Short mmCIF file of N, CA, C and O in Angstrom, two decimals:
data_model
loop_
_atom_site.label_atom_id
_atom_site.label_comp_id
_atom_site.label_asym_id
_atom_site.label_seq_id
_atom_site.Cartn_x
_atom_site.Cartn_y
_atom_site.Cartn_z
N MET A 1 -4.39 -74.65 36.11
CA MET A 1 -4.44 -74.48 37.07
C MET A 1 -4.97 -73.88 37.51
O MET A 1 -5.17 -71.55 37.30
N SER A 2 -5.27 -73.83 39.14
CA SER A 2 -6.49 -72.77 39.62
C SER A 2 -6.27 -72.03 41.12
O SER A 2 -4.59 -72.67 41.19
N ARG A 3 -6.02 -71.44 41.20
CA ARG A 3 -5.21 -70.50 42.74
C ARG A 3 -6.33 -70.85 43.93
O ARG A 3 -7.47 -70.95 44.03
N THR A 4 -6.01 -71.31 45.11
CA THR A 4 -6.51 -70.81 46.34
C THR A 4 -5.88 -69.78 46.65
O THR A 4 -4.29 -69.29 47.03
N TYR A 5 -6.86 -69.65 47.53
CA TYR A 5 -6.70 -68.50 48.42
C TYR A 5 -5.69 -69.00 50.40
O TYR A 5 -5.55 -68.38 51.76
N SER A 6 -5.93 -70.13 50.67
CA SER A 6 -5.41 -70.73 51.23
C SER A 6 -4.16 -70.74 51.58
O SER A 6 -2.81 -70.76 52.00
N ASP A 7 -3.34 -70.67 50.03
CA ASP A 7 -2.06 -70.85 49.54
C ASP A 7 -1.23 -69.33 50.31
O ASP A 7 -2.09 -67.62 50.80
N PRO A 8 -0.42 -69.55 51.48
CA PRO A 8 0.60 -69.05 53.00
C PRO A 8 0.77 -67.42 51.38
O PRO A 8 1.71 -66.29 52.00
N THR A 9 1.87 -67.49 50.70
CA THR A 9 2.07 -66.42 49.95
C THR A 9 0.89 -65.96 49.01
O THR A 9 0.88 -64.49 48.85
N TYR A 10 -0.40 -66.13 49.35
CA TYR A 10 -1.24 -65.03 48.96
C TYR A 10 -1.43 -64.02 49.27
O TYR A 10 -0.90 -63.75 50.48
N GLY A 11 -1.34 -62.56 48.67
CA GLY A 11 -1.85 -61.37 49.68
C GLY A 11 0.11 -60.70 49.74
O GLY A 11 -0.71 -59.25 50.34
N SER A 12 0.78 -61.36 49.54
CA SER A 12 1.63 -61.20 50.42
C SER A 12 2.79 -60.14 48.95
O SER A 12 1.67 -60.69 47.69
N LYS A 13 3.24 -58.74 49.07
CA LYS A 13 3.69 -58.23 48.01
C LYS A 13 4.52 -59.61 46.89
O LYS A 13 5.72 -59.80 47.10
N LYS A 14 4.42 -58.69 45.33
CA LYS A 14 5.19 -59.33 44.48
C LYS A 14 5.93 -59.25 44.21
O LYS A 14 5.22 -57.35 43.25
N GLN A 15 7.27 -59.75 43.38
CA GLN A 15 7.60 -58.40 41.83
C GLN A 15 7.68 -58.95 40.55
O GLN A 15 7.42 -59.92 40.52
N MET A 16 7.05 -58.06 39.33
CA MET A 16 7.33 -57.93 38.36
C MET A 16 8.28 -57.64 38.04
O MET A 16 8.08 -56.47 37.03
N PRO A 17 8.53 -58.53 36.47
CA PRO A 17 9.50 -57.87 35.59
C PRO A 17 8.63 -57.78 34.86
O PRO A 17 7.20 -58.18 33.38
N LEU A 18 8.75 -56.64 33.91
CA LEU A 18 8.49 -55.70 32.83
C LEU A 18 8.84 -55.94 30.93
O LEU A 18 8.02 -55.69 30.59
N ALA A 19 9.52 -56.66 31.20
CA ALA A 19 10.43 -56.67 30.24
C ALA A 19 11.00 -57.94 30.29
O ALA A 19 11.98 -58.18 30.52
N GLY A 20 11.17 -58.20 29.05
CA GLY A 20 12.27 -60.05 29.30
C GLY A 20 13.47 -60.34 28.67
O GLY A 20 14.38 -60.44 29.77
N GLU A 21 13.87 -58.99 28.12
CA GLU A 21 15.11 -58.29 28.32
C GLU A 21 15.17 -56.95 28.87
O GLU A 21 14.44 -56.57 28.97
N ALA A 22 16.08 -56.73 28.49
CA ALA A 22 16.63 -54.97 29.42
C ALA A 22 15.77 -54.34 28.25
O ALA A 22 15.95 -54.71 27.08
N ILE A 23 15.98 -53.41 28.53
CA ILE A 23 15.06 -51.77 27.74
C ILE A 23 16.41 -51.16 26.77
O ILE A 23 17.21 -50.39 28.83
N ALA A 24 16.69 -50.52 26.53
CA ALA A 24 17.86 -49.53 25.54
C ALA A 24 16.77 -48.38 25.47
O ALA A 24 16.34 -47.88 25.40
N LEU A 25 18.28 -47.37 26.69
CA LEU A 25 18.30 -45.70 26.62
C LEU A 25 18.66 -45.39 25.66
O LEU A 25 19.26 -44.97 26.02
N ASN A 26 19.13 -44.80 24.20
CA ASN A 26 19.77 -44.22 24.35
C ASN A 26 19.13 -42.88 23.22
O ASN A 26 18.25 -43.20 22.01
N GLY A 27 19.55 -42.63 22.73
CA GLY A 27 18.67 -40.63 22.50
C GLY A 27 18.02 -39.94 23.24
O GLY A 27 18.00 -40.01 23.76
N THR A 28 17.46 -39.06 21.68
CA THR A 28 15.56 -38.54 21.42
C THR A 28 14.62 -39.47 21.52
O THR A 28 14.77 -39.72 20.33
N VAL A 29 13.43 -38.87 21.61
CA VAL A 29 12.43 -39.36 21.62
C VAL A 29 11.51 -37.94 21.07
O VAL A 29 11.70 -37.15 21.59
N THR A 30 10.42 -38.15 20.09
CA THR A 30 9.89 -37.40 19.61
C THR A 30 8.12 -37.22 20.27
O THR A 30 7.54 -36.45 20.06
N SER A 31 8.09 -38.92 20.65
CA SER A 31 7.01 -38.66 21.07
C SER A 31 7.01 -40.30 22.08
O SER A 31 7.67 -40.34 22.14
N THR A 32 6.08 -40.01 23.16
CA THR A 32 6.04 -41.00 24.21
C THR A 32 5.46 -42.09 23.01
O THR A 32 4.95 -42.64 22.84
N THR A 33 6.45 -43.31 24.47
CA THR A 33 6.91 -44.50 22.77
C THR A 33 7.02 -45.21 23.72
O THR A 33 7.16 -45.35 25.19
N ASP A 34 5.84 -47.01 23.65
CA ASP A 34 5.76 -48.13 24.99
C ASP A 34 7.19 -48.33 24.38
O ASP A 34 7.81 -48.60 23.10
N LEU A 35 7.54 -48.74 26.17
CA LEU A 35 8.77 -49.89 25.26
C LEU A 35 8.32 -50.97 26.74
O LEU A 35 9.35 -52.27 25.50
N ALA A 36 7.93 -51.29 27.18
CA ALA A 36 7.26 -52.81 26.91
C ALA A 36 5.78 -52.75 28.00
O ALA A 36 5.61 -51.77 28.26
N ARG A 37 4.89 -54.41 27.68
CA ARG A 37 3.64 -54.41 27.42
C ARG A 37 3.05 -55.49 28.27
O ARG A 37 4.05 -56.75 28.30
N VAL A 38 2.83 -55.68 29.35
CA VAL A 38 2.39 -57.01 29.75
C VAL A 38 1.41 -56.78 29.86
O VAL A 38 0.22 -56.27 30.75
N THR A 39 0.30 -57.93 30.33
CA THR A 39 -1.21 -58.04 30.44
C THR A 39 -1.65 -58.88 31.32
O THR A 39 -0.92 -60.27 31.46
N VAL A 40 -2.02 -58.28 32.14
CA VAL A 40 -2.32 -59.85 33.19
C VAL A 40 -3.84 -60.36 33.65
O VAL A 40 -4.24 -60.53 32.96
N MET A 41 -3.25 -61.27 34.36
CA MET A 41 -3.59 -62.77 34.00
C MET A 41 -5.15 -62.85 35.37
O MET A 41 -5.33 -63.97 35.22
N GLN A 42 -4.34 -62.35 35.83
CA GLN A 42 -5.65 -61.93 36.97
C GLN A 42 -5.62 -60.79 37.68
O GLN A 42 -4.48 -60.19 37.81
N PRO A 43 -7.01 -60.03 39.05
CA PRO A 43 -6.94 -58.48 38.93
C PRO A 43 -5.80 -59.20 40.08
O PRO A 43 -5.34 -59.38 41.43
N ILE A 44 -5.12 -57.85 39.84
CA ILE A 44 -3.60 -57.00 40.60
C ILE A 44 -4.12 -55.85 41.14
O ILE A 44 -5.00 -54.59 40.74
N THR A 45 -3.56 -55.11 41.90
CA THR A 45 -2.70 -53.86 42.45
C THR A 45 -1.70 -53.51 42.94
O THR A 45 -1.11 -54.08 42.89
N VAL A 46 -1.58 -53.19 41.81
CA VAL A 46 0.35 -52.35 41.76
C VAL A 46 0.32 -50.54 42.41
O VAL A 46 -0.68 -50.44 42.36
N SER A 47 1.39 -51.20 43.69
CA SER A 47 1.53 -50.38 44.40
C SER A 47 3.03 -49.79 44.40
O SER A 47 3.60 -48.96 45.50
N ASP A 48 4.03 -50.75 43.19
CA ASP A 48 5.33 -49.65 43.37
C ASP A 48 5.87 -49.85 42.15
O ASP A 48 4.88 -51.27 42.13
N ALA A 49 7.02 -49.32 42.29
CA ALA A 49 7.47 -49.54 40.19
C ALA A 49 8.67 -49.30 40.73
O ALA A 49 8.61 -47.59 41.35
N ASN A 50 10.39 -50.36 40.04
CA ASN A 50 11.80 -49.37 39.44
C ASN A 50 11.70 -49.74 38.83
O ASN A 50 11.43 -50.26 37.74
N VAL A 51 13.50 -49.52 38.34
CA VAL A 51 13.79 -50.01 37.37
C VAL A 51 15.34 -50.21 37.72
O VAL A 51 16.08 -49.41 38.54
N SER A 52 15.82 -51.15 37.12
CA SER A 52 17.08 -51.64 37.66
C SER A 52 17.84 -51.19 36.02
O SER A 52 17.54 -50.83 35.16
N ILE A 53 19.06 -50.75 36.67
CA ILE A 53 20.31 -50.20 35.51
C ILE A 53 20.96 -51.40 35.70
O ILE A 53 22.11 -52.07 36.75
N LEU A 54 21.23 -52.10 34.51
CA LEU A 54 22.02 -53.26 34.25
C LEU A 54 23.40 -51.78 32.60
O LEU A 54 24.47 -53.03 33.85
N VAL A 55 23.06 -51.32 32.46
CA VAL A 55 24.57 -50.82 32.37
C VAL A 55 24.60 -49.13 32.34
O VAL A 55 23.12 -48.80 31.90
N ALA A 56 25.79 -48.85 32.86
CA ALA A 56 26.20 -47.44 33.26
C ALA A 56 25.81 -46.33 31.88
O ALA A 56 25.78 -47.19 30.63
N GLY A 57 25.09 -45.49 32.02
CA GLY A 57 25.11 -44.17 31.36
C GLY A 57 24.60 -42.65 31.89
O GLY A 57 24.06 -42.77 32.66
N THR A 58 24.28 -41.83 30.96
CA THR A 58 24.07 -40.96 31.25
C THR A 58 23.02 -40.15 30.80
O THR A 58 22.68 -40.54 29.09
N ALA A 59 22.19 -39.76 32.46
CA ALA A 59 20.73 -39.27 31.09
C ALA A 59 20.62 -37.53 31.22
O ALA A 59 21.42 -37.07 32.74
N VAL A 60 19.93 -37.11 31.11
CA VAL A 60 19.54 -35.63 31.51
C VAL A 60 17.56 -35.51 31.27
O VAL A 60 16.84 -35.50 30.42
N ASP A 61 17.29 -35.47 32.40
CA ASP A 61 16.09 -35.65 32.75
C ASP A 61 15.72 -36.77 32.28
O ASP A 61 13.74 -36.04 31.11
N THR A 62 15.18 -37.42 31.23
CA THR A 62 14.51 -39.13 31.57
C THR A 62 13.65 -39.41 32.07
O THR A 62 13.93 -39.74 32.96
N ASN A 63 12.53 -39.30 31.76
CA ASN A 63 11.49 -40.00 32.50
C ASN A 63 10.08 -40.98 31.19
O ASN A 63 9.67 -41.11 30.47
N LEU A 64 10.83 -42.47 32.42
CA LEU A 64 9.66 -43.52 31.81
C LEU A 64 8.08 -43.57 31.98
O LEU A 64 8.81 -43.11 33.98
N LEU A 65 7.22 -43.46 32.55
CA LEU A 65 6.06 -43.80 32.28
C LEU A 65 5.53 -45.81 32.43
O LEU A 65 5.74 -46.31 32.19
N ILE A 66 4.75 -45.45 34.14
CA ILE A 66 4.50 -46.64 34.57
C ILE A 66 3.12 -46.39 34.52
O ILE A 66 2.35 -45.46 35.59
N GLY A 67 2.22 -47.08 33.11
CA GLY A 67 0.92 -46.71 33.63
C GLY A 67 -0.17 -48.29 32.94
O GLY A 67 0.24 -49.45 33.57
N LYS A 68 -1.34 -47.92 32.83
CA LYS A 68 -2.33 -49.03 32.89
C LYS A 68 -3.01 -48.98 31.57
O LYS A 68 -3.11 -47.87 30.91
N SER A 69 -4.05 -50.01 30.89
CA SER A 69 -4.26 -49.04 29.18
C SER A 69 -5.76 -50.50 29.76
O SER A 69 -5.00 -51.77 30.10
N LEU A 70 -6.71 -49.76 29.49
CA LEU A 70 -7.87 -50.65 29.92
C LEU A 70 -7.91 -51.87 28.51
O LEU A 70 -7.54 -51.70 27.97
N ALA A 71 -8.27 -53.16 29.01
CA ALA A 71 -8.07 -54.52 28.08
C ALA A 71 -8.10 -54.10 26.67
O ALA A 71 -9.76 -53.82 26.31
N GLY A 72 -7.57 -54.34 26.09
CA GLY A 72 -7.82 -53.79 24.18
C GLY A 72 -7.61 -52.42 24.51
O GLY A 72 -8.14 -52.36 22.44
N THR A 73 -7.89 -51.67 24.80
CA THR A 73 -8.97 -50.25 24.49
C THR A 73 -7.27 -49.39 23.27
O THR A 73 -7.62 -48.56 22.69
N GLY A 74 -6.28 -49.68 24.22
CA GLY A 74 -4.46 -49.36 24.19
C GLY A 74 -4.69 -48.18 25.04
O GLY A 74 -3.54 -46.80 24.38
N ALA A 75 -5.75 -47.54 25.93
CA ALA A 75 -6.23 -46.05 25.88
C ALA A 75 -4.25 -46.15 26.94
O ALA A 75 -4.79 -47.14 27.80
N PHE A 76 -4.26 -45.64 27.87
CA PHE A 76 -2.59 -45.19 28.62
C PHE A 76 -3.58 -44.13 29.63
O PHE A 76 -3.22 -42.59 29.65
N ALA A 77 -3.24 -44.72 30.05
CA ALA A 77 -3.55 -43.88 32.18
C ALA A 77 -2.06 -43.99 32.75
O ALA A 77 -1.46 -44.85 33.27
N ALA A 78 -1.51 -42.68 32.39
CA ALA A 78 0.39 -42.98 33.62
C ALA A 78 -0.14 -42.99 35.67
O ALA A 78 -1.06 -42.36 36.07
N LEU A 79 0.81 -44.02 35.86
CA LEU A 79 0.31 -44.43 37.55
C LEU A 79 1.35 -44.17 37.99
O LEU A 79 1.10 -43.88 39.65
N GLY A 80 2.48 -43.65 37.07
CA GLY A 80 3.74 -43.46 38.11
C GLY A 80 5.52 -43.05 37.13
O GLY A 80 4.45 -42.60 36.52
N THR A 81 6.14 -42.86 38.01
CA THR A 81 6.88 -41.57 36.87
C THR A 81 8.52 -42.38 37.21
O THR A 81 8.36 -42.47 38.85
N ILE A 82 9.26 -43.09 36.49
CA ILE A 82 10.87 -43.41 36.91
C ILE A 82 11.17 -41.98 36.60
O ILE A 82 11.16 -41.62 34.78
N THR A 83 12.62 -40.71 36.91
CA THR A 83 12.98 -40.08 36.13
C THR A 83 14.37 -39.99 36.00
O THR A 83 14.74 -40.54 37.89
N LEU A 84 14.86 -40.56 35.43
CA LEU A 84 16.07 -40.92 35.22
C LEU A 84 16.81 -39.46 35.71
O LEU A 84 17.22 -39.05 34.35
N THR A 85 18.19 -38.67 36.37
CA THR A 85 19.27 -37.44 35.21
C THR A 85 20.82 -38.12 35.91
O THR A 85 21.10 -38.55 37.70
N GLY A 86 21.36 -37.26 35.34
CA GLY A 86 23.12 -37.62 35.61
C GLY A 86 23.37 -38.68 35.59
O GLY A 86 23.04 -40.07 34.57
N THR A 87 24.45 -39.27 35.85
CA THR A 87 25.32 -40.45 35.67
C THR A 87 24.63 -41.38 36.48
O THR A 87 24.54 -41.56 37.56
N GLN A 88 24.42 -42.86 34.86
CA GLN A 88 22.98 -43.56 36.32
C GLN A 88 24.17 -44.63 36.43
O GLN A 88 24.75 -45.16 35.64
N THR A 89 25.23 -45.35 37.09
CA THR A 89 25.48 -46.40 37.59
C THR A 89 24.91 -48.37 38.02
O THR A 89 23.67 -47.76 37.95
N ALA A 90 25.70 -48.53 36.97
CA ALA A 90 25.32 -49.74 36.34
C ALA A 90 25.27 -50.82 38.07
O ALA A 90 25.93 -50.83 39.20
N ASP A 91 23.60 -51.57 38.13
CA ASP A 91 24.25 -52.27 39.06
C ASP A 91 23.07 -51.30 40.10
O ASP A 91 22.43 -51.81 41.84
N SER A 92 22.61 -49.94 39.95
CA SER A 92 22.21 -49.29 40.82
C SER A 92 20.31 -49.18 40.80
O SER A 92 19.45 -50.28 39.50
N VAL A 93 19.13 -48.74 41.27
CA VAL A 93 17.95 -49.07 41.41
C VAL A 93 17.28 -47.88 41.71
O VAL A 93 17.44 -46.83 42.66
N ILE A 94 16.54 -47.78 40.48
CA ILE A 94 15.73 -46.30 40.59
C ILE A 94 13.88 -45.85 41.17
O ILE A 94 14.09 -47.25 40.46
N ASP A 95 13.76 -45.90 42.14
CA ASP A 95 12.51 -45.92 42.96
C ASP A 95 11.73 -45.39 41.77
O ASP A 95 11.22 -43.96 41.14
N ALA A 96 10.80 -45.34 41.62
CA ALA A 96 8.63 -44.69 40.78
C ALA A 96 8.44 -43.83 41.61
O ALA A 96 8.18 -43.96 43.50
N THR A 97 8.11 -42.57 41.84
CA THR A 97 6.99 -42.63 42.58
C THR A 97 5.47 -42.74 41.76
O THR A 97 4.87 -42.83 40.28
N VAL A 98 4.93 -43.79 42.78
CA VAL A 98 3.18 -44.68 41.74
C VAL A 98 2.31 -43.98 42.68
O VAL A 98 2.04 -44.15 44.16
N THR A 99 0.83 -43.81 42.26
CA THR A 99 0.34 -44.14 42.63
C THR A 99 -1.02 -45.55 42.81
O THR A 99 -0.85 -46.54 41.65
N ALA A 100 -0.96 -46.41 43.47
CA ALA A 100 -1.60 -48.30 44.34
C ALA A 100 -2.81 -47.96 42.82
O ALA A 100 -3.97 -46.90 42.78
N THR A 101 -2.66 -48.77 42.29
CA THR A 101 -3.34 -49.15 41.35
C THR A 101 -4.37 -50.74 40.56
O THR A 101 -3.72 -51.19 40.71
N SER A 102 -5.73 -50.57 41.07
CA SER A 102 -6.04 -51.75 40.40
C SER A 102 -6.14 -52.87 39.35
O SER A 102 -6.01 -51.02 37.88
N PHE A 103 -5.81 -53.55 38.38
CA PHE A 103 -5.50 -53.59 37.28
C PHE A 103 -6.59 -55.98 37.26
O PHE A 103 -6.77 -55.88 37.49
N SER A 104 -7.74 -55.22 35.52
CA SER A 104 -8.69 -56.36 36.31
C SER A 104 -7.98 -57.60 35.40
O SER A 104 -7.06 -56.19 34.40
N THR A 105 -8.48 -58.28 35.25
CA THR A 105 -7.69 -59.65 33.99
C THR A 105 -7.79 -58.88 32.42
O THR A 105 -9.05 -58.41 32.22
N GLY A 106 -7.04 -58.88 32.00
CA GLY A 106 -6.73 -57.78 30.39
C GLY A 106 -6.33 -56.95 30.52
O GLY A 106 -6.48 -56.60 28.99
N ASP A 107 -5.90 -56.70 31.27
CA ASP A 107 -6.28 -55.26 31.02
C ASP A 107 -4.19 -55.07 31.34
O ASP A 107 -3.38 -56.33 31.45
N ASP A 108 -3.76 -54.05 30.41
CA ASP A 108 -2.49 -54.06 29.97
C ASP A 108 -1.05 -53.33 31.22
O ASP A 108 -2.29 -51.84 32.34
N ILE A 109 -0.65 -53.15 31.98
CA ILE A 109 0.75 -53.10 32.64
C ILE A 109 1.77 -51.79 31.19
O ILE A 109 2.38 -53.27 31.03
N ILE A 110 1.88 -50.76 31.18
CA ILE A 110 3.08 -50.68 30.06
C ILE A 110 4.19 -49.59 30.36
O ILE A 110 3.88 -48.64 31.68
N VAL A 111 5.63 -49.86 30.48
CA VAL A 111 6.14 -48.68 30.58
C VAL A 111 5.88 -47.49 29.22
O VAL A 111 6.45 -48.71 28.17
N ALA A 112 6.39 -46.61 29.18
CA ALA A 112 6.43 -45.46 27.69
C ALA A 112 7.78 -44.63 28.04
O ALA A 112 8.10 -44.34 29.62
N ARG A 113 8.86 -44.51 27.25
CA ARG A 113 9.43 -43.28 27.58
C ARG A 113 8.62 -41.92 27.23
O ARG A 113 7.40 -41.63 26.36
N ALA A 114 8.60 -41.12 27.99
CA ALA A 114 7.67 -39.86 27.86
C ALA A 114 7.71 -38.42 26.65
O ALA A 114 10.24 -38.53 26.53
N ALA A 115 8.04 -38.10 25.88
CA ALA A 115 8.32 -37.11 24.90
C ALA A 115 9.02 -36.36 25.15
O ALA A 115 8.34 -35.12 26.46
N GLY A 116 10.44 -35.53 24.76
CA GLY A 116 10.27 -34.08 25.45
C GLY A 116 11.88 -33.96 24.88
O GLY A 116 12.92 -35.35 24.27
N THR A 117 12.35 -33.50 25.90
CA THR A 117 14.78 -32.89 25.68
C THR A 117 14.72 -33.59 26.21
O THR A 117 16.26 -34.07 26.10
N GLU A 118 14.17 -34.90 27.15
CA GLU A 118 15.56 -35.46 27.20
C GLU A 118 16.46 -35.80 26.62
O GLU A 118 15.91 -37.12 25.64
N THR A 119 17.55 -36.88 27.16
CA THR A 119 18.99 -37.21 26.46
C THR A 119 19.27 -38.30 27.29
O THR A 119 19.54 -38.19 27.87
N GLU A 120 19.65 -39.26 26.31
CA GLU A 120 20.38 -40.91 27.14
C GLU A 120 21.68 -41.12 26.44
O GLU A 120 21.09 -40.83 24.92
N THR A 121 23.05 -41.61 27.04
CA THR A 121 23.84 -42.26 26.48
C THR A 121 23.59 -43.42 26.23
O THR A 121 24.55 -44.08 27.99
N ALA A 122 23.58 -44.81 25.63
CA ALA A 122 23.62 -46.00 26.38
C ALA A 122 22.88 -46.26 27.57
O ALA A 122 24.00 -47.16 28.40
N ILE A 123 21.96 -46.98 28.11
CA ILE A 123 21.01 -46.63 29.30
C ILE A 123 20.87 -48.30 29.52
O ILE A 123 19.83 -48.00 28.21
N LEU A 124 20.69 -49.91 29.93
CA LEU A 124 20.31 -50.55 29.92
C LEU A 124 19.58 -50.63 30.39
O LEU A 124 20.11 -50.11 32.25
N VAL A 125 18.36 -50.94 31.28
CA VAL A 125 17.20 -51.20 32.77
C VAL A 125 16.93 -51.98 31.81
O VAL A 125 16.66 -52.28 31.19
N LYS A 126 15.79 -52.47 32.88
CA LYS A 126 15.21 -53.63 33.78
C LYS A 126 14.03 -52.94 34.34
O LYS A 126 14.43 -53.09 35.63
N PRO A 127 12.44 -52.79 34.56
CA PRO A 127 11.96 -52.66 34.89
C PRO A 127 10.80 -53.00 35.64
O PRO A 127 10.98 -54.24 34.94
N TYR A 128 10.33 -53.13 36.40
CA TYR A 128 9.88 -54.15 37.18
C TYR A 128 8.70 -53.40 38.02
O TYR A 128 8.27 -52.64 38.23
N VAL A 129 7.74 -53.83 38.00
CA VAL A 129 6.57 -53.12 39.33
C VAL A 129 6.06 -54.70 40.44
O VAL A 129 6.45 -55.71 40.24
N GLN A 130 5.63 -53.43 41.70
CA GLN A 130 5.68 -54.94 42.82
C GLN A 130 4.02 -54.80 42.79
O GLN A 130 2.99 -53.86 42.02
N TYR A 131 3.42 -55.65 43.26
CA TYR A 131 1.49 -55.83 43.02
C TYR A 131 1.14 -56.43 44.35
O TYR A 131 2.35 -57.07 43.99
N LYS A 132 0.34 -56.96 44.28
CA LYS A 132 -0.83 -57.84 45.61
C LYS A 132 -1.91 -58.46 44.14
O LYS A 132 -2.43 -57.61 43.86
N GLU A 133 -2.36 -59.88 44.39
CA GLU A 133 -3.61 -60.03 44.48
C GLU A 133 -4.28 -59.46 44.52
O GLU A 133 -4.25 -59.39 45.81
N THR A 134 -5.55 -59.60 43.49
CA THR A 134 -7.14 -58.90 44.78
C THR A 134 -7.91 -60.37 44.78
O THR A 134 -7.70 -61.15 43.98
N PHE A 135 -8.08 -60.41 45.58
CA PHE A 135 -9.71 -61.60 46.14
C PHE A 135 -10.65 -61.08 44.69
O PHE A 135 -10.99 -60.15 44.54
N VAL A 136 -11.41 -62.17 44.54
CA VAL A 136 -11.72 -61.92 43.34
C VAL A 136 -13.04 -63.53 43.58
O VAL A 136 -12.30 -64.66 44.47
N GLU A 137 -14.22 -63.20 44.16
CA GLU A 137 -14.66 -64.55 44.61
C GLU A 137 -15.12 -65.13 43.79
O GLU A 137 -15.35 -66.57 44.75
N SER A 138 -15.17 -64.98 42.83
CA SER A 138 -15.62 -66.14 41.89
C SER A 138 -14.72 -67.28 41.42
O SER A 138 -14.62 -68.35 41.83
N ASP A 139 -13.29 -66.84 42.06
CA ASP A 139 -11.98 -67.89 42.41
C ASP A 139 -11.81 -68.58 43.33
O ASP A 139 -11.05 -69.96 43.39
N SER A 140 -13.39 -68.34 44.10
CA SER A 140 -12.77 -69.57 44.86
C SER A 140 -13.05 -70.89 45.08
O SER A 140 -14.00 -71.12 44.92
#
């Protein structure tokens, strides 16, 4: 299936879930830990991110990092942070602070939990990114 740039949805902002299932946050981590990873199938630019709280809980300065890994390298470059602190209410959304970043085909979008003294009690979350397809002349 090929893409067409005459498609009226081309260039519009879209939302992509970064985990098939909910991600459980519970306890403390001692090193930065990947929670979800998605490989992009076409060039895109990620411009925003958020996390939906599916099950309520309490967090103390928990930082989730949205990042980029160049195709196959495993390297992680953070482009945004989502901070959860205090009581998290079910069905709420926490917005991220994100720097717009381009991804090439094969790059990974990663959600990681930052290491530190943060803790949380039984929170289930689902992260999302907002993106736009990037025009590639060879696709036309």
